[in-house]
PDB file of C-alpha atoms in Angstrom:
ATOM      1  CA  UNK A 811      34.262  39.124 -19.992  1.00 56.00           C
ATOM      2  CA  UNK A 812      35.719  42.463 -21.813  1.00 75.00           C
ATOM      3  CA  UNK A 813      38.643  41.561 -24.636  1.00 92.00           C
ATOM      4  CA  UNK A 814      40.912  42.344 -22.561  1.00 92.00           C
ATOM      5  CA  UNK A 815      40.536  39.680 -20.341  1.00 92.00           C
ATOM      6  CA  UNK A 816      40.147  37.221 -22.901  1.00 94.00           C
ATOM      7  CA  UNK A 817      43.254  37.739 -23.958  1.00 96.00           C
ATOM      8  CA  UNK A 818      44.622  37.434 -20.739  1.00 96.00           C
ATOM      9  CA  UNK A 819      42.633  34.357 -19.713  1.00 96.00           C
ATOM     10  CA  UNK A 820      43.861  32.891 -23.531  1.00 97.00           C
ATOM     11  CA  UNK A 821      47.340  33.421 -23.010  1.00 97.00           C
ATOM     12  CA  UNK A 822      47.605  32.418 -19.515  1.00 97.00           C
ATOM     13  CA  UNK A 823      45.621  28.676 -20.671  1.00 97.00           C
ATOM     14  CA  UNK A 824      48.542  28.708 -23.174  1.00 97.00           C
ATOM     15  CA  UNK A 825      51.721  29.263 -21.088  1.00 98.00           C
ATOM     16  CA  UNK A 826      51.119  28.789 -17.344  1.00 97.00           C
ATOM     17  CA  UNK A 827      51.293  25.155 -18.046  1.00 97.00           C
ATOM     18  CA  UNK A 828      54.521  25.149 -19.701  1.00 97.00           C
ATOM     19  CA  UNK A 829      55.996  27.168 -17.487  1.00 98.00           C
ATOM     20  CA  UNK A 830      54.810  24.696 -14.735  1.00 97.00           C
ATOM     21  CA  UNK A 831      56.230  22.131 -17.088  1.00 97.00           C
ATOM     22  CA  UNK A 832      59.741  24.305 -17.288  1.00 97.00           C
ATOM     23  CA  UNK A 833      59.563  24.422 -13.379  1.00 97.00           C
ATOM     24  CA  UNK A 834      58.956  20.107 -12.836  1.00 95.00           C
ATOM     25  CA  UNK A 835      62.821  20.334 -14.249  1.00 93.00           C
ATOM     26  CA  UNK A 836      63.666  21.144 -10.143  1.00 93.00           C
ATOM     27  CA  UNK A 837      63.131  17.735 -10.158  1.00 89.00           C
ATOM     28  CA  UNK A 838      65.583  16.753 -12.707  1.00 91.00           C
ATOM     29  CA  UNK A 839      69.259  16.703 -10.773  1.00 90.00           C
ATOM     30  CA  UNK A 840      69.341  20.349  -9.313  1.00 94.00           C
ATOM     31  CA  UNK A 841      69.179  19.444  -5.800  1.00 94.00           C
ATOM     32  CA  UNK A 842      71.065  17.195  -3.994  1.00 94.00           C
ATOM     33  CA  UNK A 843      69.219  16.964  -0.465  1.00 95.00           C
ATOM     34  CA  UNK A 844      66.089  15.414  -0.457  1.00 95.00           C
ATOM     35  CA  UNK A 845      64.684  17.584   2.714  1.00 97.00           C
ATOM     36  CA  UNK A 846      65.285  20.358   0.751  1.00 96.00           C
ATOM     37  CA  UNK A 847      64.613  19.459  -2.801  1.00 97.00           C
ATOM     38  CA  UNK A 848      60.945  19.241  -0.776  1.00 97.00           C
ATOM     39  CA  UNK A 849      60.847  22.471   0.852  1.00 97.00           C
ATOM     40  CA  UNK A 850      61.696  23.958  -2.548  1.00 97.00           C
ATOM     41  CA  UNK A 851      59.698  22.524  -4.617  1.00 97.00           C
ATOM     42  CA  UNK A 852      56.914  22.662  -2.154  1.00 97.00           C
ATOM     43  CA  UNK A 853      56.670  26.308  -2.430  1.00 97.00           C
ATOM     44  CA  UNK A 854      57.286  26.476  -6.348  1.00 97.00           C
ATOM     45  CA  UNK A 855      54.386  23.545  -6.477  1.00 95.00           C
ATOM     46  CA  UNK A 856      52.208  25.320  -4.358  1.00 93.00           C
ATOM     47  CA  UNK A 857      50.447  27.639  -7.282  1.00 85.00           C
ATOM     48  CA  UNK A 858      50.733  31.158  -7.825  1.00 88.00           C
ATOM     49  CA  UNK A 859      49.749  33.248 -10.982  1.00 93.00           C
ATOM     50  CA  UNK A 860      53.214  32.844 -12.467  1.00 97.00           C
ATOM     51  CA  UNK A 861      52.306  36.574 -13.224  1.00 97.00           C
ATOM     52  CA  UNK A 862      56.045  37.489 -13.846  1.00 98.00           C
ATOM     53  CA  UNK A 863      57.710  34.962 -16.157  1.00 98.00           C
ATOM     54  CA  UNK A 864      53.849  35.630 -18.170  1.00 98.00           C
ATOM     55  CA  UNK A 865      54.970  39.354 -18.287  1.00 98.00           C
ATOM     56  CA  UNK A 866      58.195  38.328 -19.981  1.00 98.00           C
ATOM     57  CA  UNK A 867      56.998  35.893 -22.320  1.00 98.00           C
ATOM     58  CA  UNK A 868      54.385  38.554 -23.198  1.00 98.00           C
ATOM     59  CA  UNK A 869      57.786  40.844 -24.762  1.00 98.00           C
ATOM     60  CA  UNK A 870      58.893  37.680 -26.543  1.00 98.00           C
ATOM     61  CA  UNK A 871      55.179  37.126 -28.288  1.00 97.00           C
ATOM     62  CA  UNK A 872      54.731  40.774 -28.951  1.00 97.00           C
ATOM     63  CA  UNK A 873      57.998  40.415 -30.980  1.00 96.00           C
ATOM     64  CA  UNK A 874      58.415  37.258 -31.821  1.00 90.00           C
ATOM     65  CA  UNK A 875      56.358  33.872 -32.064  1.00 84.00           C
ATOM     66  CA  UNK A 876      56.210  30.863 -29.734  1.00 91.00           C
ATOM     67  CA  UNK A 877      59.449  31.285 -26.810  1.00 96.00           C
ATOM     68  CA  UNK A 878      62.040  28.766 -27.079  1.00 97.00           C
ATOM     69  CA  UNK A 879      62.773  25.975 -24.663  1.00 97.00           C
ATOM     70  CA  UNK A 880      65.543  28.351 -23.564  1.00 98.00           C
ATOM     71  CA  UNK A 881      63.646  31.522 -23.115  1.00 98.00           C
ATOM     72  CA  UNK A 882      60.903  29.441 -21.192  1.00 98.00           C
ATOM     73  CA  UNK A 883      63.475  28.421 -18.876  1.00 98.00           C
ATOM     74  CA  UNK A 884      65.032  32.160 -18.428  1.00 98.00           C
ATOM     75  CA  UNK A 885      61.617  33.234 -18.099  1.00 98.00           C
ATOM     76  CA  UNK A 886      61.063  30.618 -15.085  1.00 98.00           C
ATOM     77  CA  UNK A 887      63.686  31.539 -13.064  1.00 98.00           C
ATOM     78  CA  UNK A 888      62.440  34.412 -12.298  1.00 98.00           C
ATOM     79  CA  UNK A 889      59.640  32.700 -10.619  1.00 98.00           C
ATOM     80  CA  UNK A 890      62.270  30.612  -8.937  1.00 98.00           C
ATOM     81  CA  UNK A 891      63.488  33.665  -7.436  1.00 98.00           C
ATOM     82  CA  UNK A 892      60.173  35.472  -6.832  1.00 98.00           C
ATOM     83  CA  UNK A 893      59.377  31.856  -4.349  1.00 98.00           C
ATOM     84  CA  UNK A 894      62.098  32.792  -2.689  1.00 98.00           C
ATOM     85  CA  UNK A 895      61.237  36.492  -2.028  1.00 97.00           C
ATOM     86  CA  UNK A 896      57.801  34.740  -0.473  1.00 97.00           C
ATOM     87  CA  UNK A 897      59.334  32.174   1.631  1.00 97.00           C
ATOM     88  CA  UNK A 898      61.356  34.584   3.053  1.00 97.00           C
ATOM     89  CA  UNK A 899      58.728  37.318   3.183  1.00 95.00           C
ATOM     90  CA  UNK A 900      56.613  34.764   5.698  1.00 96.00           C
ATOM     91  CA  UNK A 901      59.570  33.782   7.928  1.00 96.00           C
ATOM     92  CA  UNK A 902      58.253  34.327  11.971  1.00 96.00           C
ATOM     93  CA  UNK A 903      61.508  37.083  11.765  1.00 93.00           C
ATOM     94  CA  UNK A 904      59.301  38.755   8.707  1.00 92.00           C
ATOM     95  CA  UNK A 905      55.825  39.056   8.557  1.00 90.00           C
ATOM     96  CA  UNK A 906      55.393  35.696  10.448  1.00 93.00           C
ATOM     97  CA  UNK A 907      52.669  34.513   7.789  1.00 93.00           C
ATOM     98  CA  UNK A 908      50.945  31.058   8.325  1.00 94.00           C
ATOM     99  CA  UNK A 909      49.242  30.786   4.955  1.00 93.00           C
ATOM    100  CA  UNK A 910      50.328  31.457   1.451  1.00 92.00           C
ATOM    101  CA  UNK A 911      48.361  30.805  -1.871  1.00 87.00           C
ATOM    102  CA  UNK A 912      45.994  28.857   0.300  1.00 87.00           C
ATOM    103  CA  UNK A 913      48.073  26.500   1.923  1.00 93.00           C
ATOM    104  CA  UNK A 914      50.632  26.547   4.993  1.00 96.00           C
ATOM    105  CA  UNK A 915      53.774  28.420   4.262  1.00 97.00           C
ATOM    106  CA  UNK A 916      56.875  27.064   3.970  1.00 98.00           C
ATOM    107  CA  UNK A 917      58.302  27.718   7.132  1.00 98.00           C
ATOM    108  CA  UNK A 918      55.044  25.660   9.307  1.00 97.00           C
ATOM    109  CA  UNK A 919      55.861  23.083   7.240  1.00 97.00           C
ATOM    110  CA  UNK A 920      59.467  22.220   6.774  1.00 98.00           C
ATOM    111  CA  UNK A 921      60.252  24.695  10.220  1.00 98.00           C
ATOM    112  CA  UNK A 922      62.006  27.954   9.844  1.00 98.00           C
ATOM    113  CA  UNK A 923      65.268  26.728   9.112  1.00 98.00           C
ATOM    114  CA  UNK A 924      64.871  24.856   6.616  1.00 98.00           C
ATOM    115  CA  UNK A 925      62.608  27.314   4.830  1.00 98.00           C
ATOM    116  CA  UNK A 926      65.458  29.725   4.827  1.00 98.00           C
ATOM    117  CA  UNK A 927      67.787  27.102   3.186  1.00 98.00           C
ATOM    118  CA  UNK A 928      64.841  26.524   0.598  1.00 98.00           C
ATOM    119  CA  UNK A 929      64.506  29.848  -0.230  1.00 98.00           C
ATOM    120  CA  UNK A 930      68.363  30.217  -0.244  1.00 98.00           C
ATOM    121  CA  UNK A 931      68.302  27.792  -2.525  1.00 98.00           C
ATOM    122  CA  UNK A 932      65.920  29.164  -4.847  1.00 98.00           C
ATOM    123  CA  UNK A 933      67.537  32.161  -4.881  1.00 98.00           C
ATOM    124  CA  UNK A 934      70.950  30.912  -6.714  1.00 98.00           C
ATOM    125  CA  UNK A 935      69.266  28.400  -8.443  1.00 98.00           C
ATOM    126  CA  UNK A 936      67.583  31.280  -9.971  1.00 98.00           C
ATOM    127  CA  UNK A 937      70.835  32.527 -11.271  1.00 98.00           C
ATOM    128  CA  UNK A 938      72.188  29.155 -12.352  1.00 98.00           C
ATOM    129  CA  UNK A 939      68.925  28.367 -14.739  1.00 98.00           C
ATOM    130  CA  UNK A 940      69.849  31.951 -16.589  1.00 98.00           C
ATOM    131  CA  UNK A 941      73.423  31.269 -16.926  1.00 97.00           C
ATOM    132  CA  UNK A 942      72.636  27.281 -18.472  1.00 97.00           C
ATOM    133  CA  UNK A 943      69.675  28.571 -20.791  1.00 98.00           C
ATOM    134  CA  UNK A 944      69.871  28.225 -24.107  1.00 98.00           C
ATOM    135  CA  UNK A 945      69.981  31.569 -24.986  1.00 98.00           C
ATOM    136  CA  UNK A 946      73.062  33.581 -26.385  1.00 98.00           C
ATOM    137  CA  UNK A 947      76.199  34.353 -24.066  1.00 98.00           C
ATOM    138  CA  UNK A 948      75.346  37.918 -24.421  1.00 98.00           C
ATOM    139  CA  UNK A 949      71.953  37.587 -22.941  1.00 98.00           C
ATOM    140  CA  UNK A 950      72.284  35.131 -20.310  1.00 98.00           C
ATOM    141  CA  UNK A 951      74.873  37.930 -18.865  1.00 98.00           C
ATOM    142  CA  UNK A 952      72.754  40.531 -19.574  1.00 98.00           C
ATOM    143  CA  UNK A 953      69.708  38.822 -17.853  1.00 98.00           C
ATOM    144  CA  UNK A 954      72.305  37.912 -14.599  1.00 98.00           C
ATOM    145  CA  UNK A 955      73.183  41.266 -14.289  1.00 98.00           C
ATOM    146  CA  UNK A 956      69.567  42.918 -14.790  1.00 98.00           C
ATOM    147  CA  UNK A 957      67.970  40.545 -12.157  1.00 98.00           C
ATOM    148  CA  UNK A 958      71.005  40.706  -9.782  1.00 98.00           C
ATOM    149  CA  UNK A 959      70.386  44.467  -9.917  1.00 98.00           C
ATOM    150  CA  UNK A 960      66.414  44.308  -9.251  1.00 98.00           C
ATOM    151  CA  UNK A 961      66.317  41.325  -6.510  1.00 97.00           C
ATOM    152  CA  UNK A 962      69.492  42.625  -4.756  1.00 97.00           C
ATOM    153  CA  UNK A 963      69.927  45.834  -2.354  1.00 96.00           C
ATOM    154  CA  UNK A 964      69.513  48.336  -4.921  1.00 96.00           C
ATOM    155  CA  UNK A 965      65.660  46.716  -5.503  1.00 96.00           C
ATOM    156  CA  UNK A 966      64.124  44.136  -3.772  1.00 97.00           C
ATOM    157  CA  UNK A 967      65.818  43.609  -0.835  1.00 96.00           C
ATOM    158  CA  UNK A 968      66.065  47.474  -0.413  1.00 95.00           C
ATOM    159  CA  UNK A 969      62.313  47.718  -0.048  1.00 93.00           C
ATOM    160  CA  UNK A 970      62.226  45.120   2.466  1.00 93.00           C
ATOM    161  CA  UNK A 971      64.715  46.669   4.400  1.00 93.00           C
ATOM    162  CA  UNK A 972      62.898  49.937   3.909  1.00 92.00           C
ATOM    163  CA  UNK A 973      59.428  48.052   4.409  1.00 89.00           C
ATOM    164  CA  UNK A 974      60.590  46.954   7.846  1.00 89.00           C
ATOM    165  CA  UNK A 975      62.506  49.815   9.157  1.00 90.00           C
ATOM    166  CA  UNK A 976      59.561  51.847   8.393  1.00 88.00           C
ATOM    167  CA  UNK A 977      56.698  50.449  10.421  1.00 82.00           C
ATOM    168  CA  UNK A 978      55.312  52.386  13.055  1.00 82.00           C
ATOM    169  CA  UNK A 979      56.083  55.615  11.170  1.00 85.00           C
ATOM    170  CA  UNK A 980      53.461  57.438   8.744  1.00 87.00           C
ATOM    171  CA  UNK A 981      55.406  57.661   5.081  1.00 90.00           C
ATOM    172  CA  UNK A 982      54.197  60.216   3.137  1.00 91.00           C
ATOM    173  CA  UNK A 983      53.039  59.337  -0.490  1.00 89.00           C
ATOM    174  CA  UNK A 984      56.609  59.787  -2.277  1.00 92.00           C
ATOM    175  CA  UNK A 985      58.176  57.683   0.351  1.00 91.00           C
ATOM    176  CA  UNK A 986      55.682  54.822   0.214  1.00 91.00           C
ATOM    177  CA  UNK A 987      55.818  55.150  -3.603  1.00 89.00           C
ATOM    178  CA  UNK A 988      59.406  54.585  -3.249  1.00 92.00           C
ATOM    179  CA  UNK A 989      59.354  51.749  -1.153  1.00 92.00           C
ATOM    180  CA  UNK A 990      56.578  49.935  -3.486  1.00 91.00           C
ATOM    181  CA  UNK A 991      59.265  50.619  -6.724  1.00 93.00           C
ATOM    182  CA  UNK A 992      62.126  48.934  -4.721  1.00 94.00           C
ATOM    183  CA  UNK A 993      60.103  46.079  -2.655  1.00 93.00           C
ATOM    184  CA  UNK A 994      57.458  45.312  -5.573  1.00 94.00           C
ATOM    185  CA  UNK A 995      57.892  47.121  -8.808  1.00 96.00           C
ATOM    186  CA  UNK A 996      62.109  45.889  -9.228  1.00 97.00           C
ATOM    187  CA  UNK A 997      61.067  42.047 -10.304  1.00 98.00           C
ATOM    188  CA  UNK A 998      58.262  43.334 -12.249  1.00 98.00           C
ATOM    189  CA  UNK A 999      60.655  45.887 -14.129  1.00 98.00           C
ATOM    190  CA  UNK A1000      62.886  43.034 -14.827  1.00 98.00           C
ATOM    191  CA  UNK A1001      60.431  40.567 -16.117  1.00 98.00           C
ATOM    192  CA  UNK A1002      59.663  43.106 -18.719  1.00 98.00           C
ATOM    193  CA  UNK A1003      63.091  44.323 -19.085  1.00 98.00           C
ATOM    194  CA  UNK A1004      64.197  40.070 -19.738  1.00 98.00           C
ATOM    195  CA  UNK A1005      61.687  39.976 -22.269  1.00 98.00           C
ATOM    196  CA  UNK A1006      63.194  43.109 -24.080  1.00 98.00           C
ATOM    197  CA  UNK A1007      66.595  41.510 -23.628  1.00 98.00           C
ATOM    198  CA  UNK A1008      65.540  38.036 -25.023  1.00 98.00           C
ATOM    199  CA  UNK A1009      63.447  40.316 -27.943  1.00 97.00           C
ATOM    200  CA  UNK A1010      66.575  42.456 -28.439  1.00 97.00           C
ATOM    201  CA  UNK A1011      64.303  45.510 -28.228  1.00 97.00           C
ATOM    202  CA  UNK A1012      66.350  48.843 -27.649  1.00 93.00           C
ATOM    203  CA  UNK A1013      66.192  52.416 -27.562  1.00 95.00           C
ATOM    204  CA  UNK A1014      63.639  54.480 -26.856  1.00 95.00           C
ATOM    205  CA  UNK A1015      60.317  51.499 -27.611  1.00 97.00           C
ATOM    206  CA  UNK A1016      62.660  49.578 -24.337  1.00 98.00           C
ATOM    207  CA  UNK A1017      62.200  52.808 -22.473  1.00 98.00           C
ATOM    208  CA  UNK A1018      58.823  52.579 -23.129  1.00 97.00           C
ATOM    209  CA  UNK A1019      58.369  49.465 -22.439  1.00 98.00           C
ATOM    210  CA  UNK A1020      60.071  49.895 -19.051  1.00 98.00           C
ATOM    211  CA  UNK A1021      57.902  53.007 -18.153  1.00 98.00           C
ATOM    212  CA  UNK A1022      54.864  50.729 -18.945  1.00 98.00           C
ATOM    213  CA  UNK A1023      56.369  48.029 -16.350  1.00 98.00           C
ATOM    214  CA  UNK A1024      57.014  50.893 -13.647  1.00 97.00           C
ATOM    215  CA  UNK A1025      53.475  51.762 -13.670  1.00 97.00           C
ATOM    216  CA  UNK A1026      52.281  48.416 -13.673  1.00 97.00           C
ATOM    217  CA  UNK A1027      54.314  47.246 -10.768  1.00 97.00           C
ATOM    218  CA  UNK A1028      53.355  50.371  -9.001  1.00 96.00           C
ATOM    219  CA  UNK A1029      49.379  49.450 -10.081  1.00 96.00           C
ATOM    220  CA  UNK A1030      50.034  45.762  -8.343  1.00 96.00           C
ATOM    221  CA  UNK A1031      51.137  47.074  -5.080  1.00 94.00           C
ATOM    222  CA  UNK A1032      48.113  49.464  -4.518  1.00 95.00           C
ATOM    223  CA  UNK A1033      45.592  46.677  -5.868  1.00 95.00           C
ATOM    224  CA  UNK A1034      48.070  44.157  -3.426  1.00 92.00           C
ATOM    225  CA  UNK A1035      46.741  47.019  -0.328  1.00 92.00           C
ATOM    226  CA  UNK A1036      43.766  47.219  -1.658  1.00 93.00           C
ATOM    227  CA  UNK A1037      42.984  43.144  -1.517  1.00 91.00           C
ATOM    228  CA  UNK A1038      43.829  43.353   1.793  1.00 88.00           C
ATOM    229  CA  UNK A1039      41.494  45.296   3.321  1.00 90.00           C
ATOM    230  CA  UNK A1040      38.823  44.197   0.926  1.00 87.00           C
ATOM    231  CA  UNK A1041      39.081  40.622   0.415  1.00 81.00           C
ATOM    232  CA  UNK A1042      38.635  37.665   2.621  1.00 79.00           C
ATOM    233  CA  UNK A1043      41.412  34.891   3.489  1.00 76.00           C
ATOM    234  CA  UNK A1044      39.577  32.034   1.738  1.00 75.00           C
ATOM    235  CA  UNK A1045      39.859  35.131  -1.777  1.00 68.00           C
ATOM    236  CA  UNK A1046      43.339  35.454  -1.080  1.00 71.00           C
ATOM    237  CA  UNK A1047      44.411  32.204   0.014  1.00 70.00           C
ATOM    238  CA  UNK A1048      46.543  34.347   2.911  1.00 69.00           C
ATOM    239  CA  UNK A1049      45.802  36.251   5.700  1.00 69.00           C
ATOM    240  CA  UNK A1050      44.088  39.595   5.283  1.00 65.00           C
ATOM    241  CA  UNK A1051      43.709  42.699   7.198  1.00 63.00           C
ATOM    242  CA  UNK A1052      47.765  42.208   8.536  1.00 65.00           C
ATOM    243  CA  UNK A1053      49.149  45.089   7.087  1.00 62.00           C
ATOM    244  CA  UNK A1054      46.702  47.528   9.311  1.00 57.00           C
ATOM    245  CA  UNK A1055      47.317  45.173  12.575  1.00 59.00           C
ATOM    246  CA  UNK A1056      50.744  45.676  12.196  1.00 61.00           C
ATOM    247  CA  UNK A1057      51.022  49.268  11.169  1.00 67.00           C
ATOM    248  CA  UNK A1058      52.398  48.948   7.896  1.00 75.00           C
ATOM    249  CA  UNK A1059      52.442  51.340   4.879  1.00 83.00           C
ATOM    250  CA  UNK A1060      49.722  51.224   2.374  1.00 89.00           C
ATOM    251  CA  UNK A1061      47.850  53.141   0.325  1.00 93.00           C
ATOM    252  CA  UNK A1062      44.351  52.654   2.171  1.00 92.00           C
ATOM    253  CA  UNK A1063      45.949  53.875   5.278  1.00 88.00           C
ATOM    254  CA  UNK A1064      46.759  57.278   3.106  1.00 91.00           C
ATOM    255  CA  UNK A1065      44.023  57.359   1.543  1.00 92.00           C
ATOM    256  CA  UNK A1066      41.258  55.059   2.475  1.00 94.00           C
ATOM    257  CA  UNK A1067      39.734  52.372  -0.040  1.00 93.00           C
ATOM    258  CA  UNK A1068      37.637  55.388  -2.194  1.00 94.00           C
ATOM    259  CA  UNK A1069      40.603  56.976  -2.728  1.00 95.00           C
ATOM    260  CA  UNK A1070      42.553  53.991  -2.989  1.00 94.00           C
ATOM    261  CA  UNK A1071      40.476  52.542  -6.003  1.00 95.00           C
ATOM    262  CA  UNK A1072      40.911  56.250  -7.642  1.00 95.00           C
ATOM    263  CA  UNK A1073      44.687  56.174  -7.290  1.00 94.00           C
ATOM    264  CA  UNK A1074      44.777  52.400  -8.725  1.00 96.00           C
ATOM    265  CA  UNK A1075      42.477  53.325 -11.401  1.00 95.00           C
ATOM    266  CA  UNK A1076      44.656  56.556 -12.380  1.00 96.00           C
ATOM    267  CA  UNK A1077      47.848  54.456 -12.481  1.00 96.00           C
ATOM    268  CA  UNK A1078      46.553  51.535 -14.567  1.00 96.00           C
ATOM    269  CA  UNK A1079      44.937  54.394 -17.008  1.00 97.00           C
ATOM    270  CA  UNK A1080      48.852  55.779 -16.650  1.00 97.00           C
ATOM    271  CA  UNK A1081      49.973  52.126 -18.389  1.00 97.00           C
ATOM    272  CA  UNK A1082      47.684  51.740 -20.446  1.00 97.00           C
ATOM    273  CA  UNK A1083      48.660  55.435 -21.874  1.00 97.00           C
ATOM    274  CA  UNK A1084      52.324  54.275 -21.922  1.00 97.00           C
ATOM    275  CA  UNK A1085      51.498  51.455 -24.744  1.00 98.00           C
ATOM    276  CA  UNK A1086      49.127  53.359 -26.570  1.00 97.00           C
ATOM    277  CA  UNK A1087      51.970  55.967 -27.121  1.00 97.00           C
ATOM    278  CA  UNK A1088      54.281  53.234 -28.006  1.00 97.00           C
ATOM    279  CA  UNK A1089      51.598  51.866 -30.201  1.00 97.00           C
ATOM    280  CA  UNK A1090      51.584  56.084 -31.960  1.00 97.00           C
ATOM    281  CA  UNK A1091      55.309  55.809 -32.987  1.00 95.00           C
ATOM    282  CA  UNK A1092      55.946  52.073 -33.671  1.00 95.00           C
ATOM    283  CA  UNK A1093      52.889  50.502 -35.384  1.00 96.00           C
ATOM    284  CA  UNK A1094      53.437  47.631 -32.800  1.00 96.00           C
ATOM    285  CA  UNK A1095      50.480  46.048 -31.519  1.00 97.00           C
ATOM    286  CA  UNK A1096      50.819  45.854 -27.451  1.00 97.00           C
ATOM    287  CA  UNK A1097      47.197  44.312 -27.103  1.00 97.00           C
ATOM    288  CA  UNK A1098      48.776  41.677 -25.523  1.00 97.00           C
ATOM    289  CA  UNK A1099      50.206  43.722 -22.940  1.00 98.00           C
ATOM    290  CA  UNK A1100      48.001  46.405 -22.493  1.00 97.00           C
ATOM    291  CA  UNK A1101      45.949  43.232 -21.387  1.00 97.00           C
ATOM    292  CA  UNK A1102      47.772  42.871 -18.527  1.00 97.00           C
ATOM    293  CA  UNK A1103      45.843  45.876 -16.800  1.00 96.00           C
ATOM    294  CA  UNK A1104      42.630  43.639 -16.988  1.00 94.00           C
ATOM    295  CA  UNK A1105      44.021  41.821 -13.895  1.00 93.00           C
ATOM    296  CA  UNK A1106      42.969  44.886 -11.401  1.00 92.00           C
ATOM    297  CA  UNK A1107      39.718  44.029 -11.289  1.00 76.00           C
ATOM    298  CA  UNK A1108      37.607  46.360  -8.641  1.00 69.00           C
ATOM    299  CA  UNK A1109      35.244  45.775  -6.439  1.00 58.00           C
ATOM    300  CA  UNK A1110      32.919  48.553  -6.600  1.00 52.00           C
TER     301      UNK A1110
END
């Protein structure tokens, strides 16, 4: 295992759990319904990296020491949020996905109106858990208005939109590379950009920073493509080779898996460049970070 990936492995032993712990609060009073206080935390329950709340509590620790109870639960409702975005994603009007993270999605379990409520619910419960963190005023507002902005129709929702209205028509590279920013990069951006809020990191290093995100979210969705047509279902814990049945966008269709691996391996190098440089003019150490990349692991 290189150092990179130690680190990664380290950190995620050291804060996947209490972000799992943060998330058991669902429990705690939030929902009223009992249906749906199980179709929501069914999904939430049901694993995941918790890649995105790490990513933010990865600013915090490069500038600060151990998170707060606060900033843990800011961090975590992003994941909140993210569930959502994946409940929705496998509705039958969506991609019509059985499986997710290895088990059966939300919507063959609880049916598909329900699963809309759940992920409804996730959604603004995302938003409440920022505004009733204990973090400062300033930040909370900040945070509302930076994740509005990326899961809303200016990010997320904008690629969907874009992801569905486009299938059955070729994209050329820009245009698939703009869908990818909108539909996969926008919560990525923010979970750095909530770290930098909660770090109170400004100027041009939060630029940086932020550049460093854009290429890693762009780096997920091409290794995301990638796992599809290279993995199995049992890897994934999802169905593979859908995008290609159903004539999405991806970057193997453009450019097959050799070139696909290429353009992955050019935009994690991009990322990696992006701290390094930040590294140059600060003194900072991004290790932490920069170990982030390790998770694009190729099959060769």
């Amino acid at each position: 295992m290189s150092d990179a990936s130690q680190i990664l492995k380290d950190f995620e032993t050291q804060y996947v759990p209490q972000i799992n712990q943060t998330l058991q609060q669902l429990n705690d009073g939030w929902i009223d319904q009992p249906i749906l206080q199980s179709a929501m935390t069914y999904s939430v329950n049901a694993g995941g990296k918790r890649l995105r709340p790490l990513l933010t509590l990865a600013v915090l620790r490069t500038y600060h020491d151990q998170p707060t109870d606060g900033q843990l639960m800011a961090a975590s409702a992003l994941e909140l949020l993210h569930t959502y975005s994946l409940i929705h994603d496998d509705l039958p009007a969506m991609d019509n996905d059985p499986l997710r993270r290895g088990v059966p999605t939300n919507h063959m379990k609880f049916g598909a109106g329900m699963a809309t409520l759940a992920g409804d619910g996730l959604l603004t419960l995302a938003f409440e858990w920022l505004s009733k963190a204990a973090i400062p005023d300033a930040q909370q507002l900040a945070l509302v208005r930076a994740l509005s902005h990326a899961a809303g129709p200016a990010g997320m929702d904008a690629g969907q939109a874009q992801d569905i209205s486009s299938e059955h028509l070729q994209l050329n590279i820009d245009q698939l590379a703009d869908l990818h920013r909108h539909k996969t990069g926008a919560l990525l951006h923010y979970a750095v950009e909530a770290g930098c809020i909660m770090a109170e990191v400004n100027g041009e290093e939060r630029q940086g920073l932020l550049k460093f995100a854009d290429q890693f979210g762009l780096a997920y969705q091409i290794y995301d493509d990638l796992l599809d047509v290279t993995a199995t279902t049992e890897e994934l814990g999802k169905k593979t080779h859908k995008d290609a049945d159903e004539e999405k966008n991806t970057y193997p269709g453009l450019f097959g898996v050799a070139g696909t691996k290429d353009r992955l391996k050019q935009v994690v190098s991009d990322a990696e460049a992006q701290l390094v440089a930040l590294n140059h003019a600060t003194g900072r150490d991004f290790s932490l970070l920069n170990a982030f990349c390790s998770y694009f692991k190729i099959k060769e």
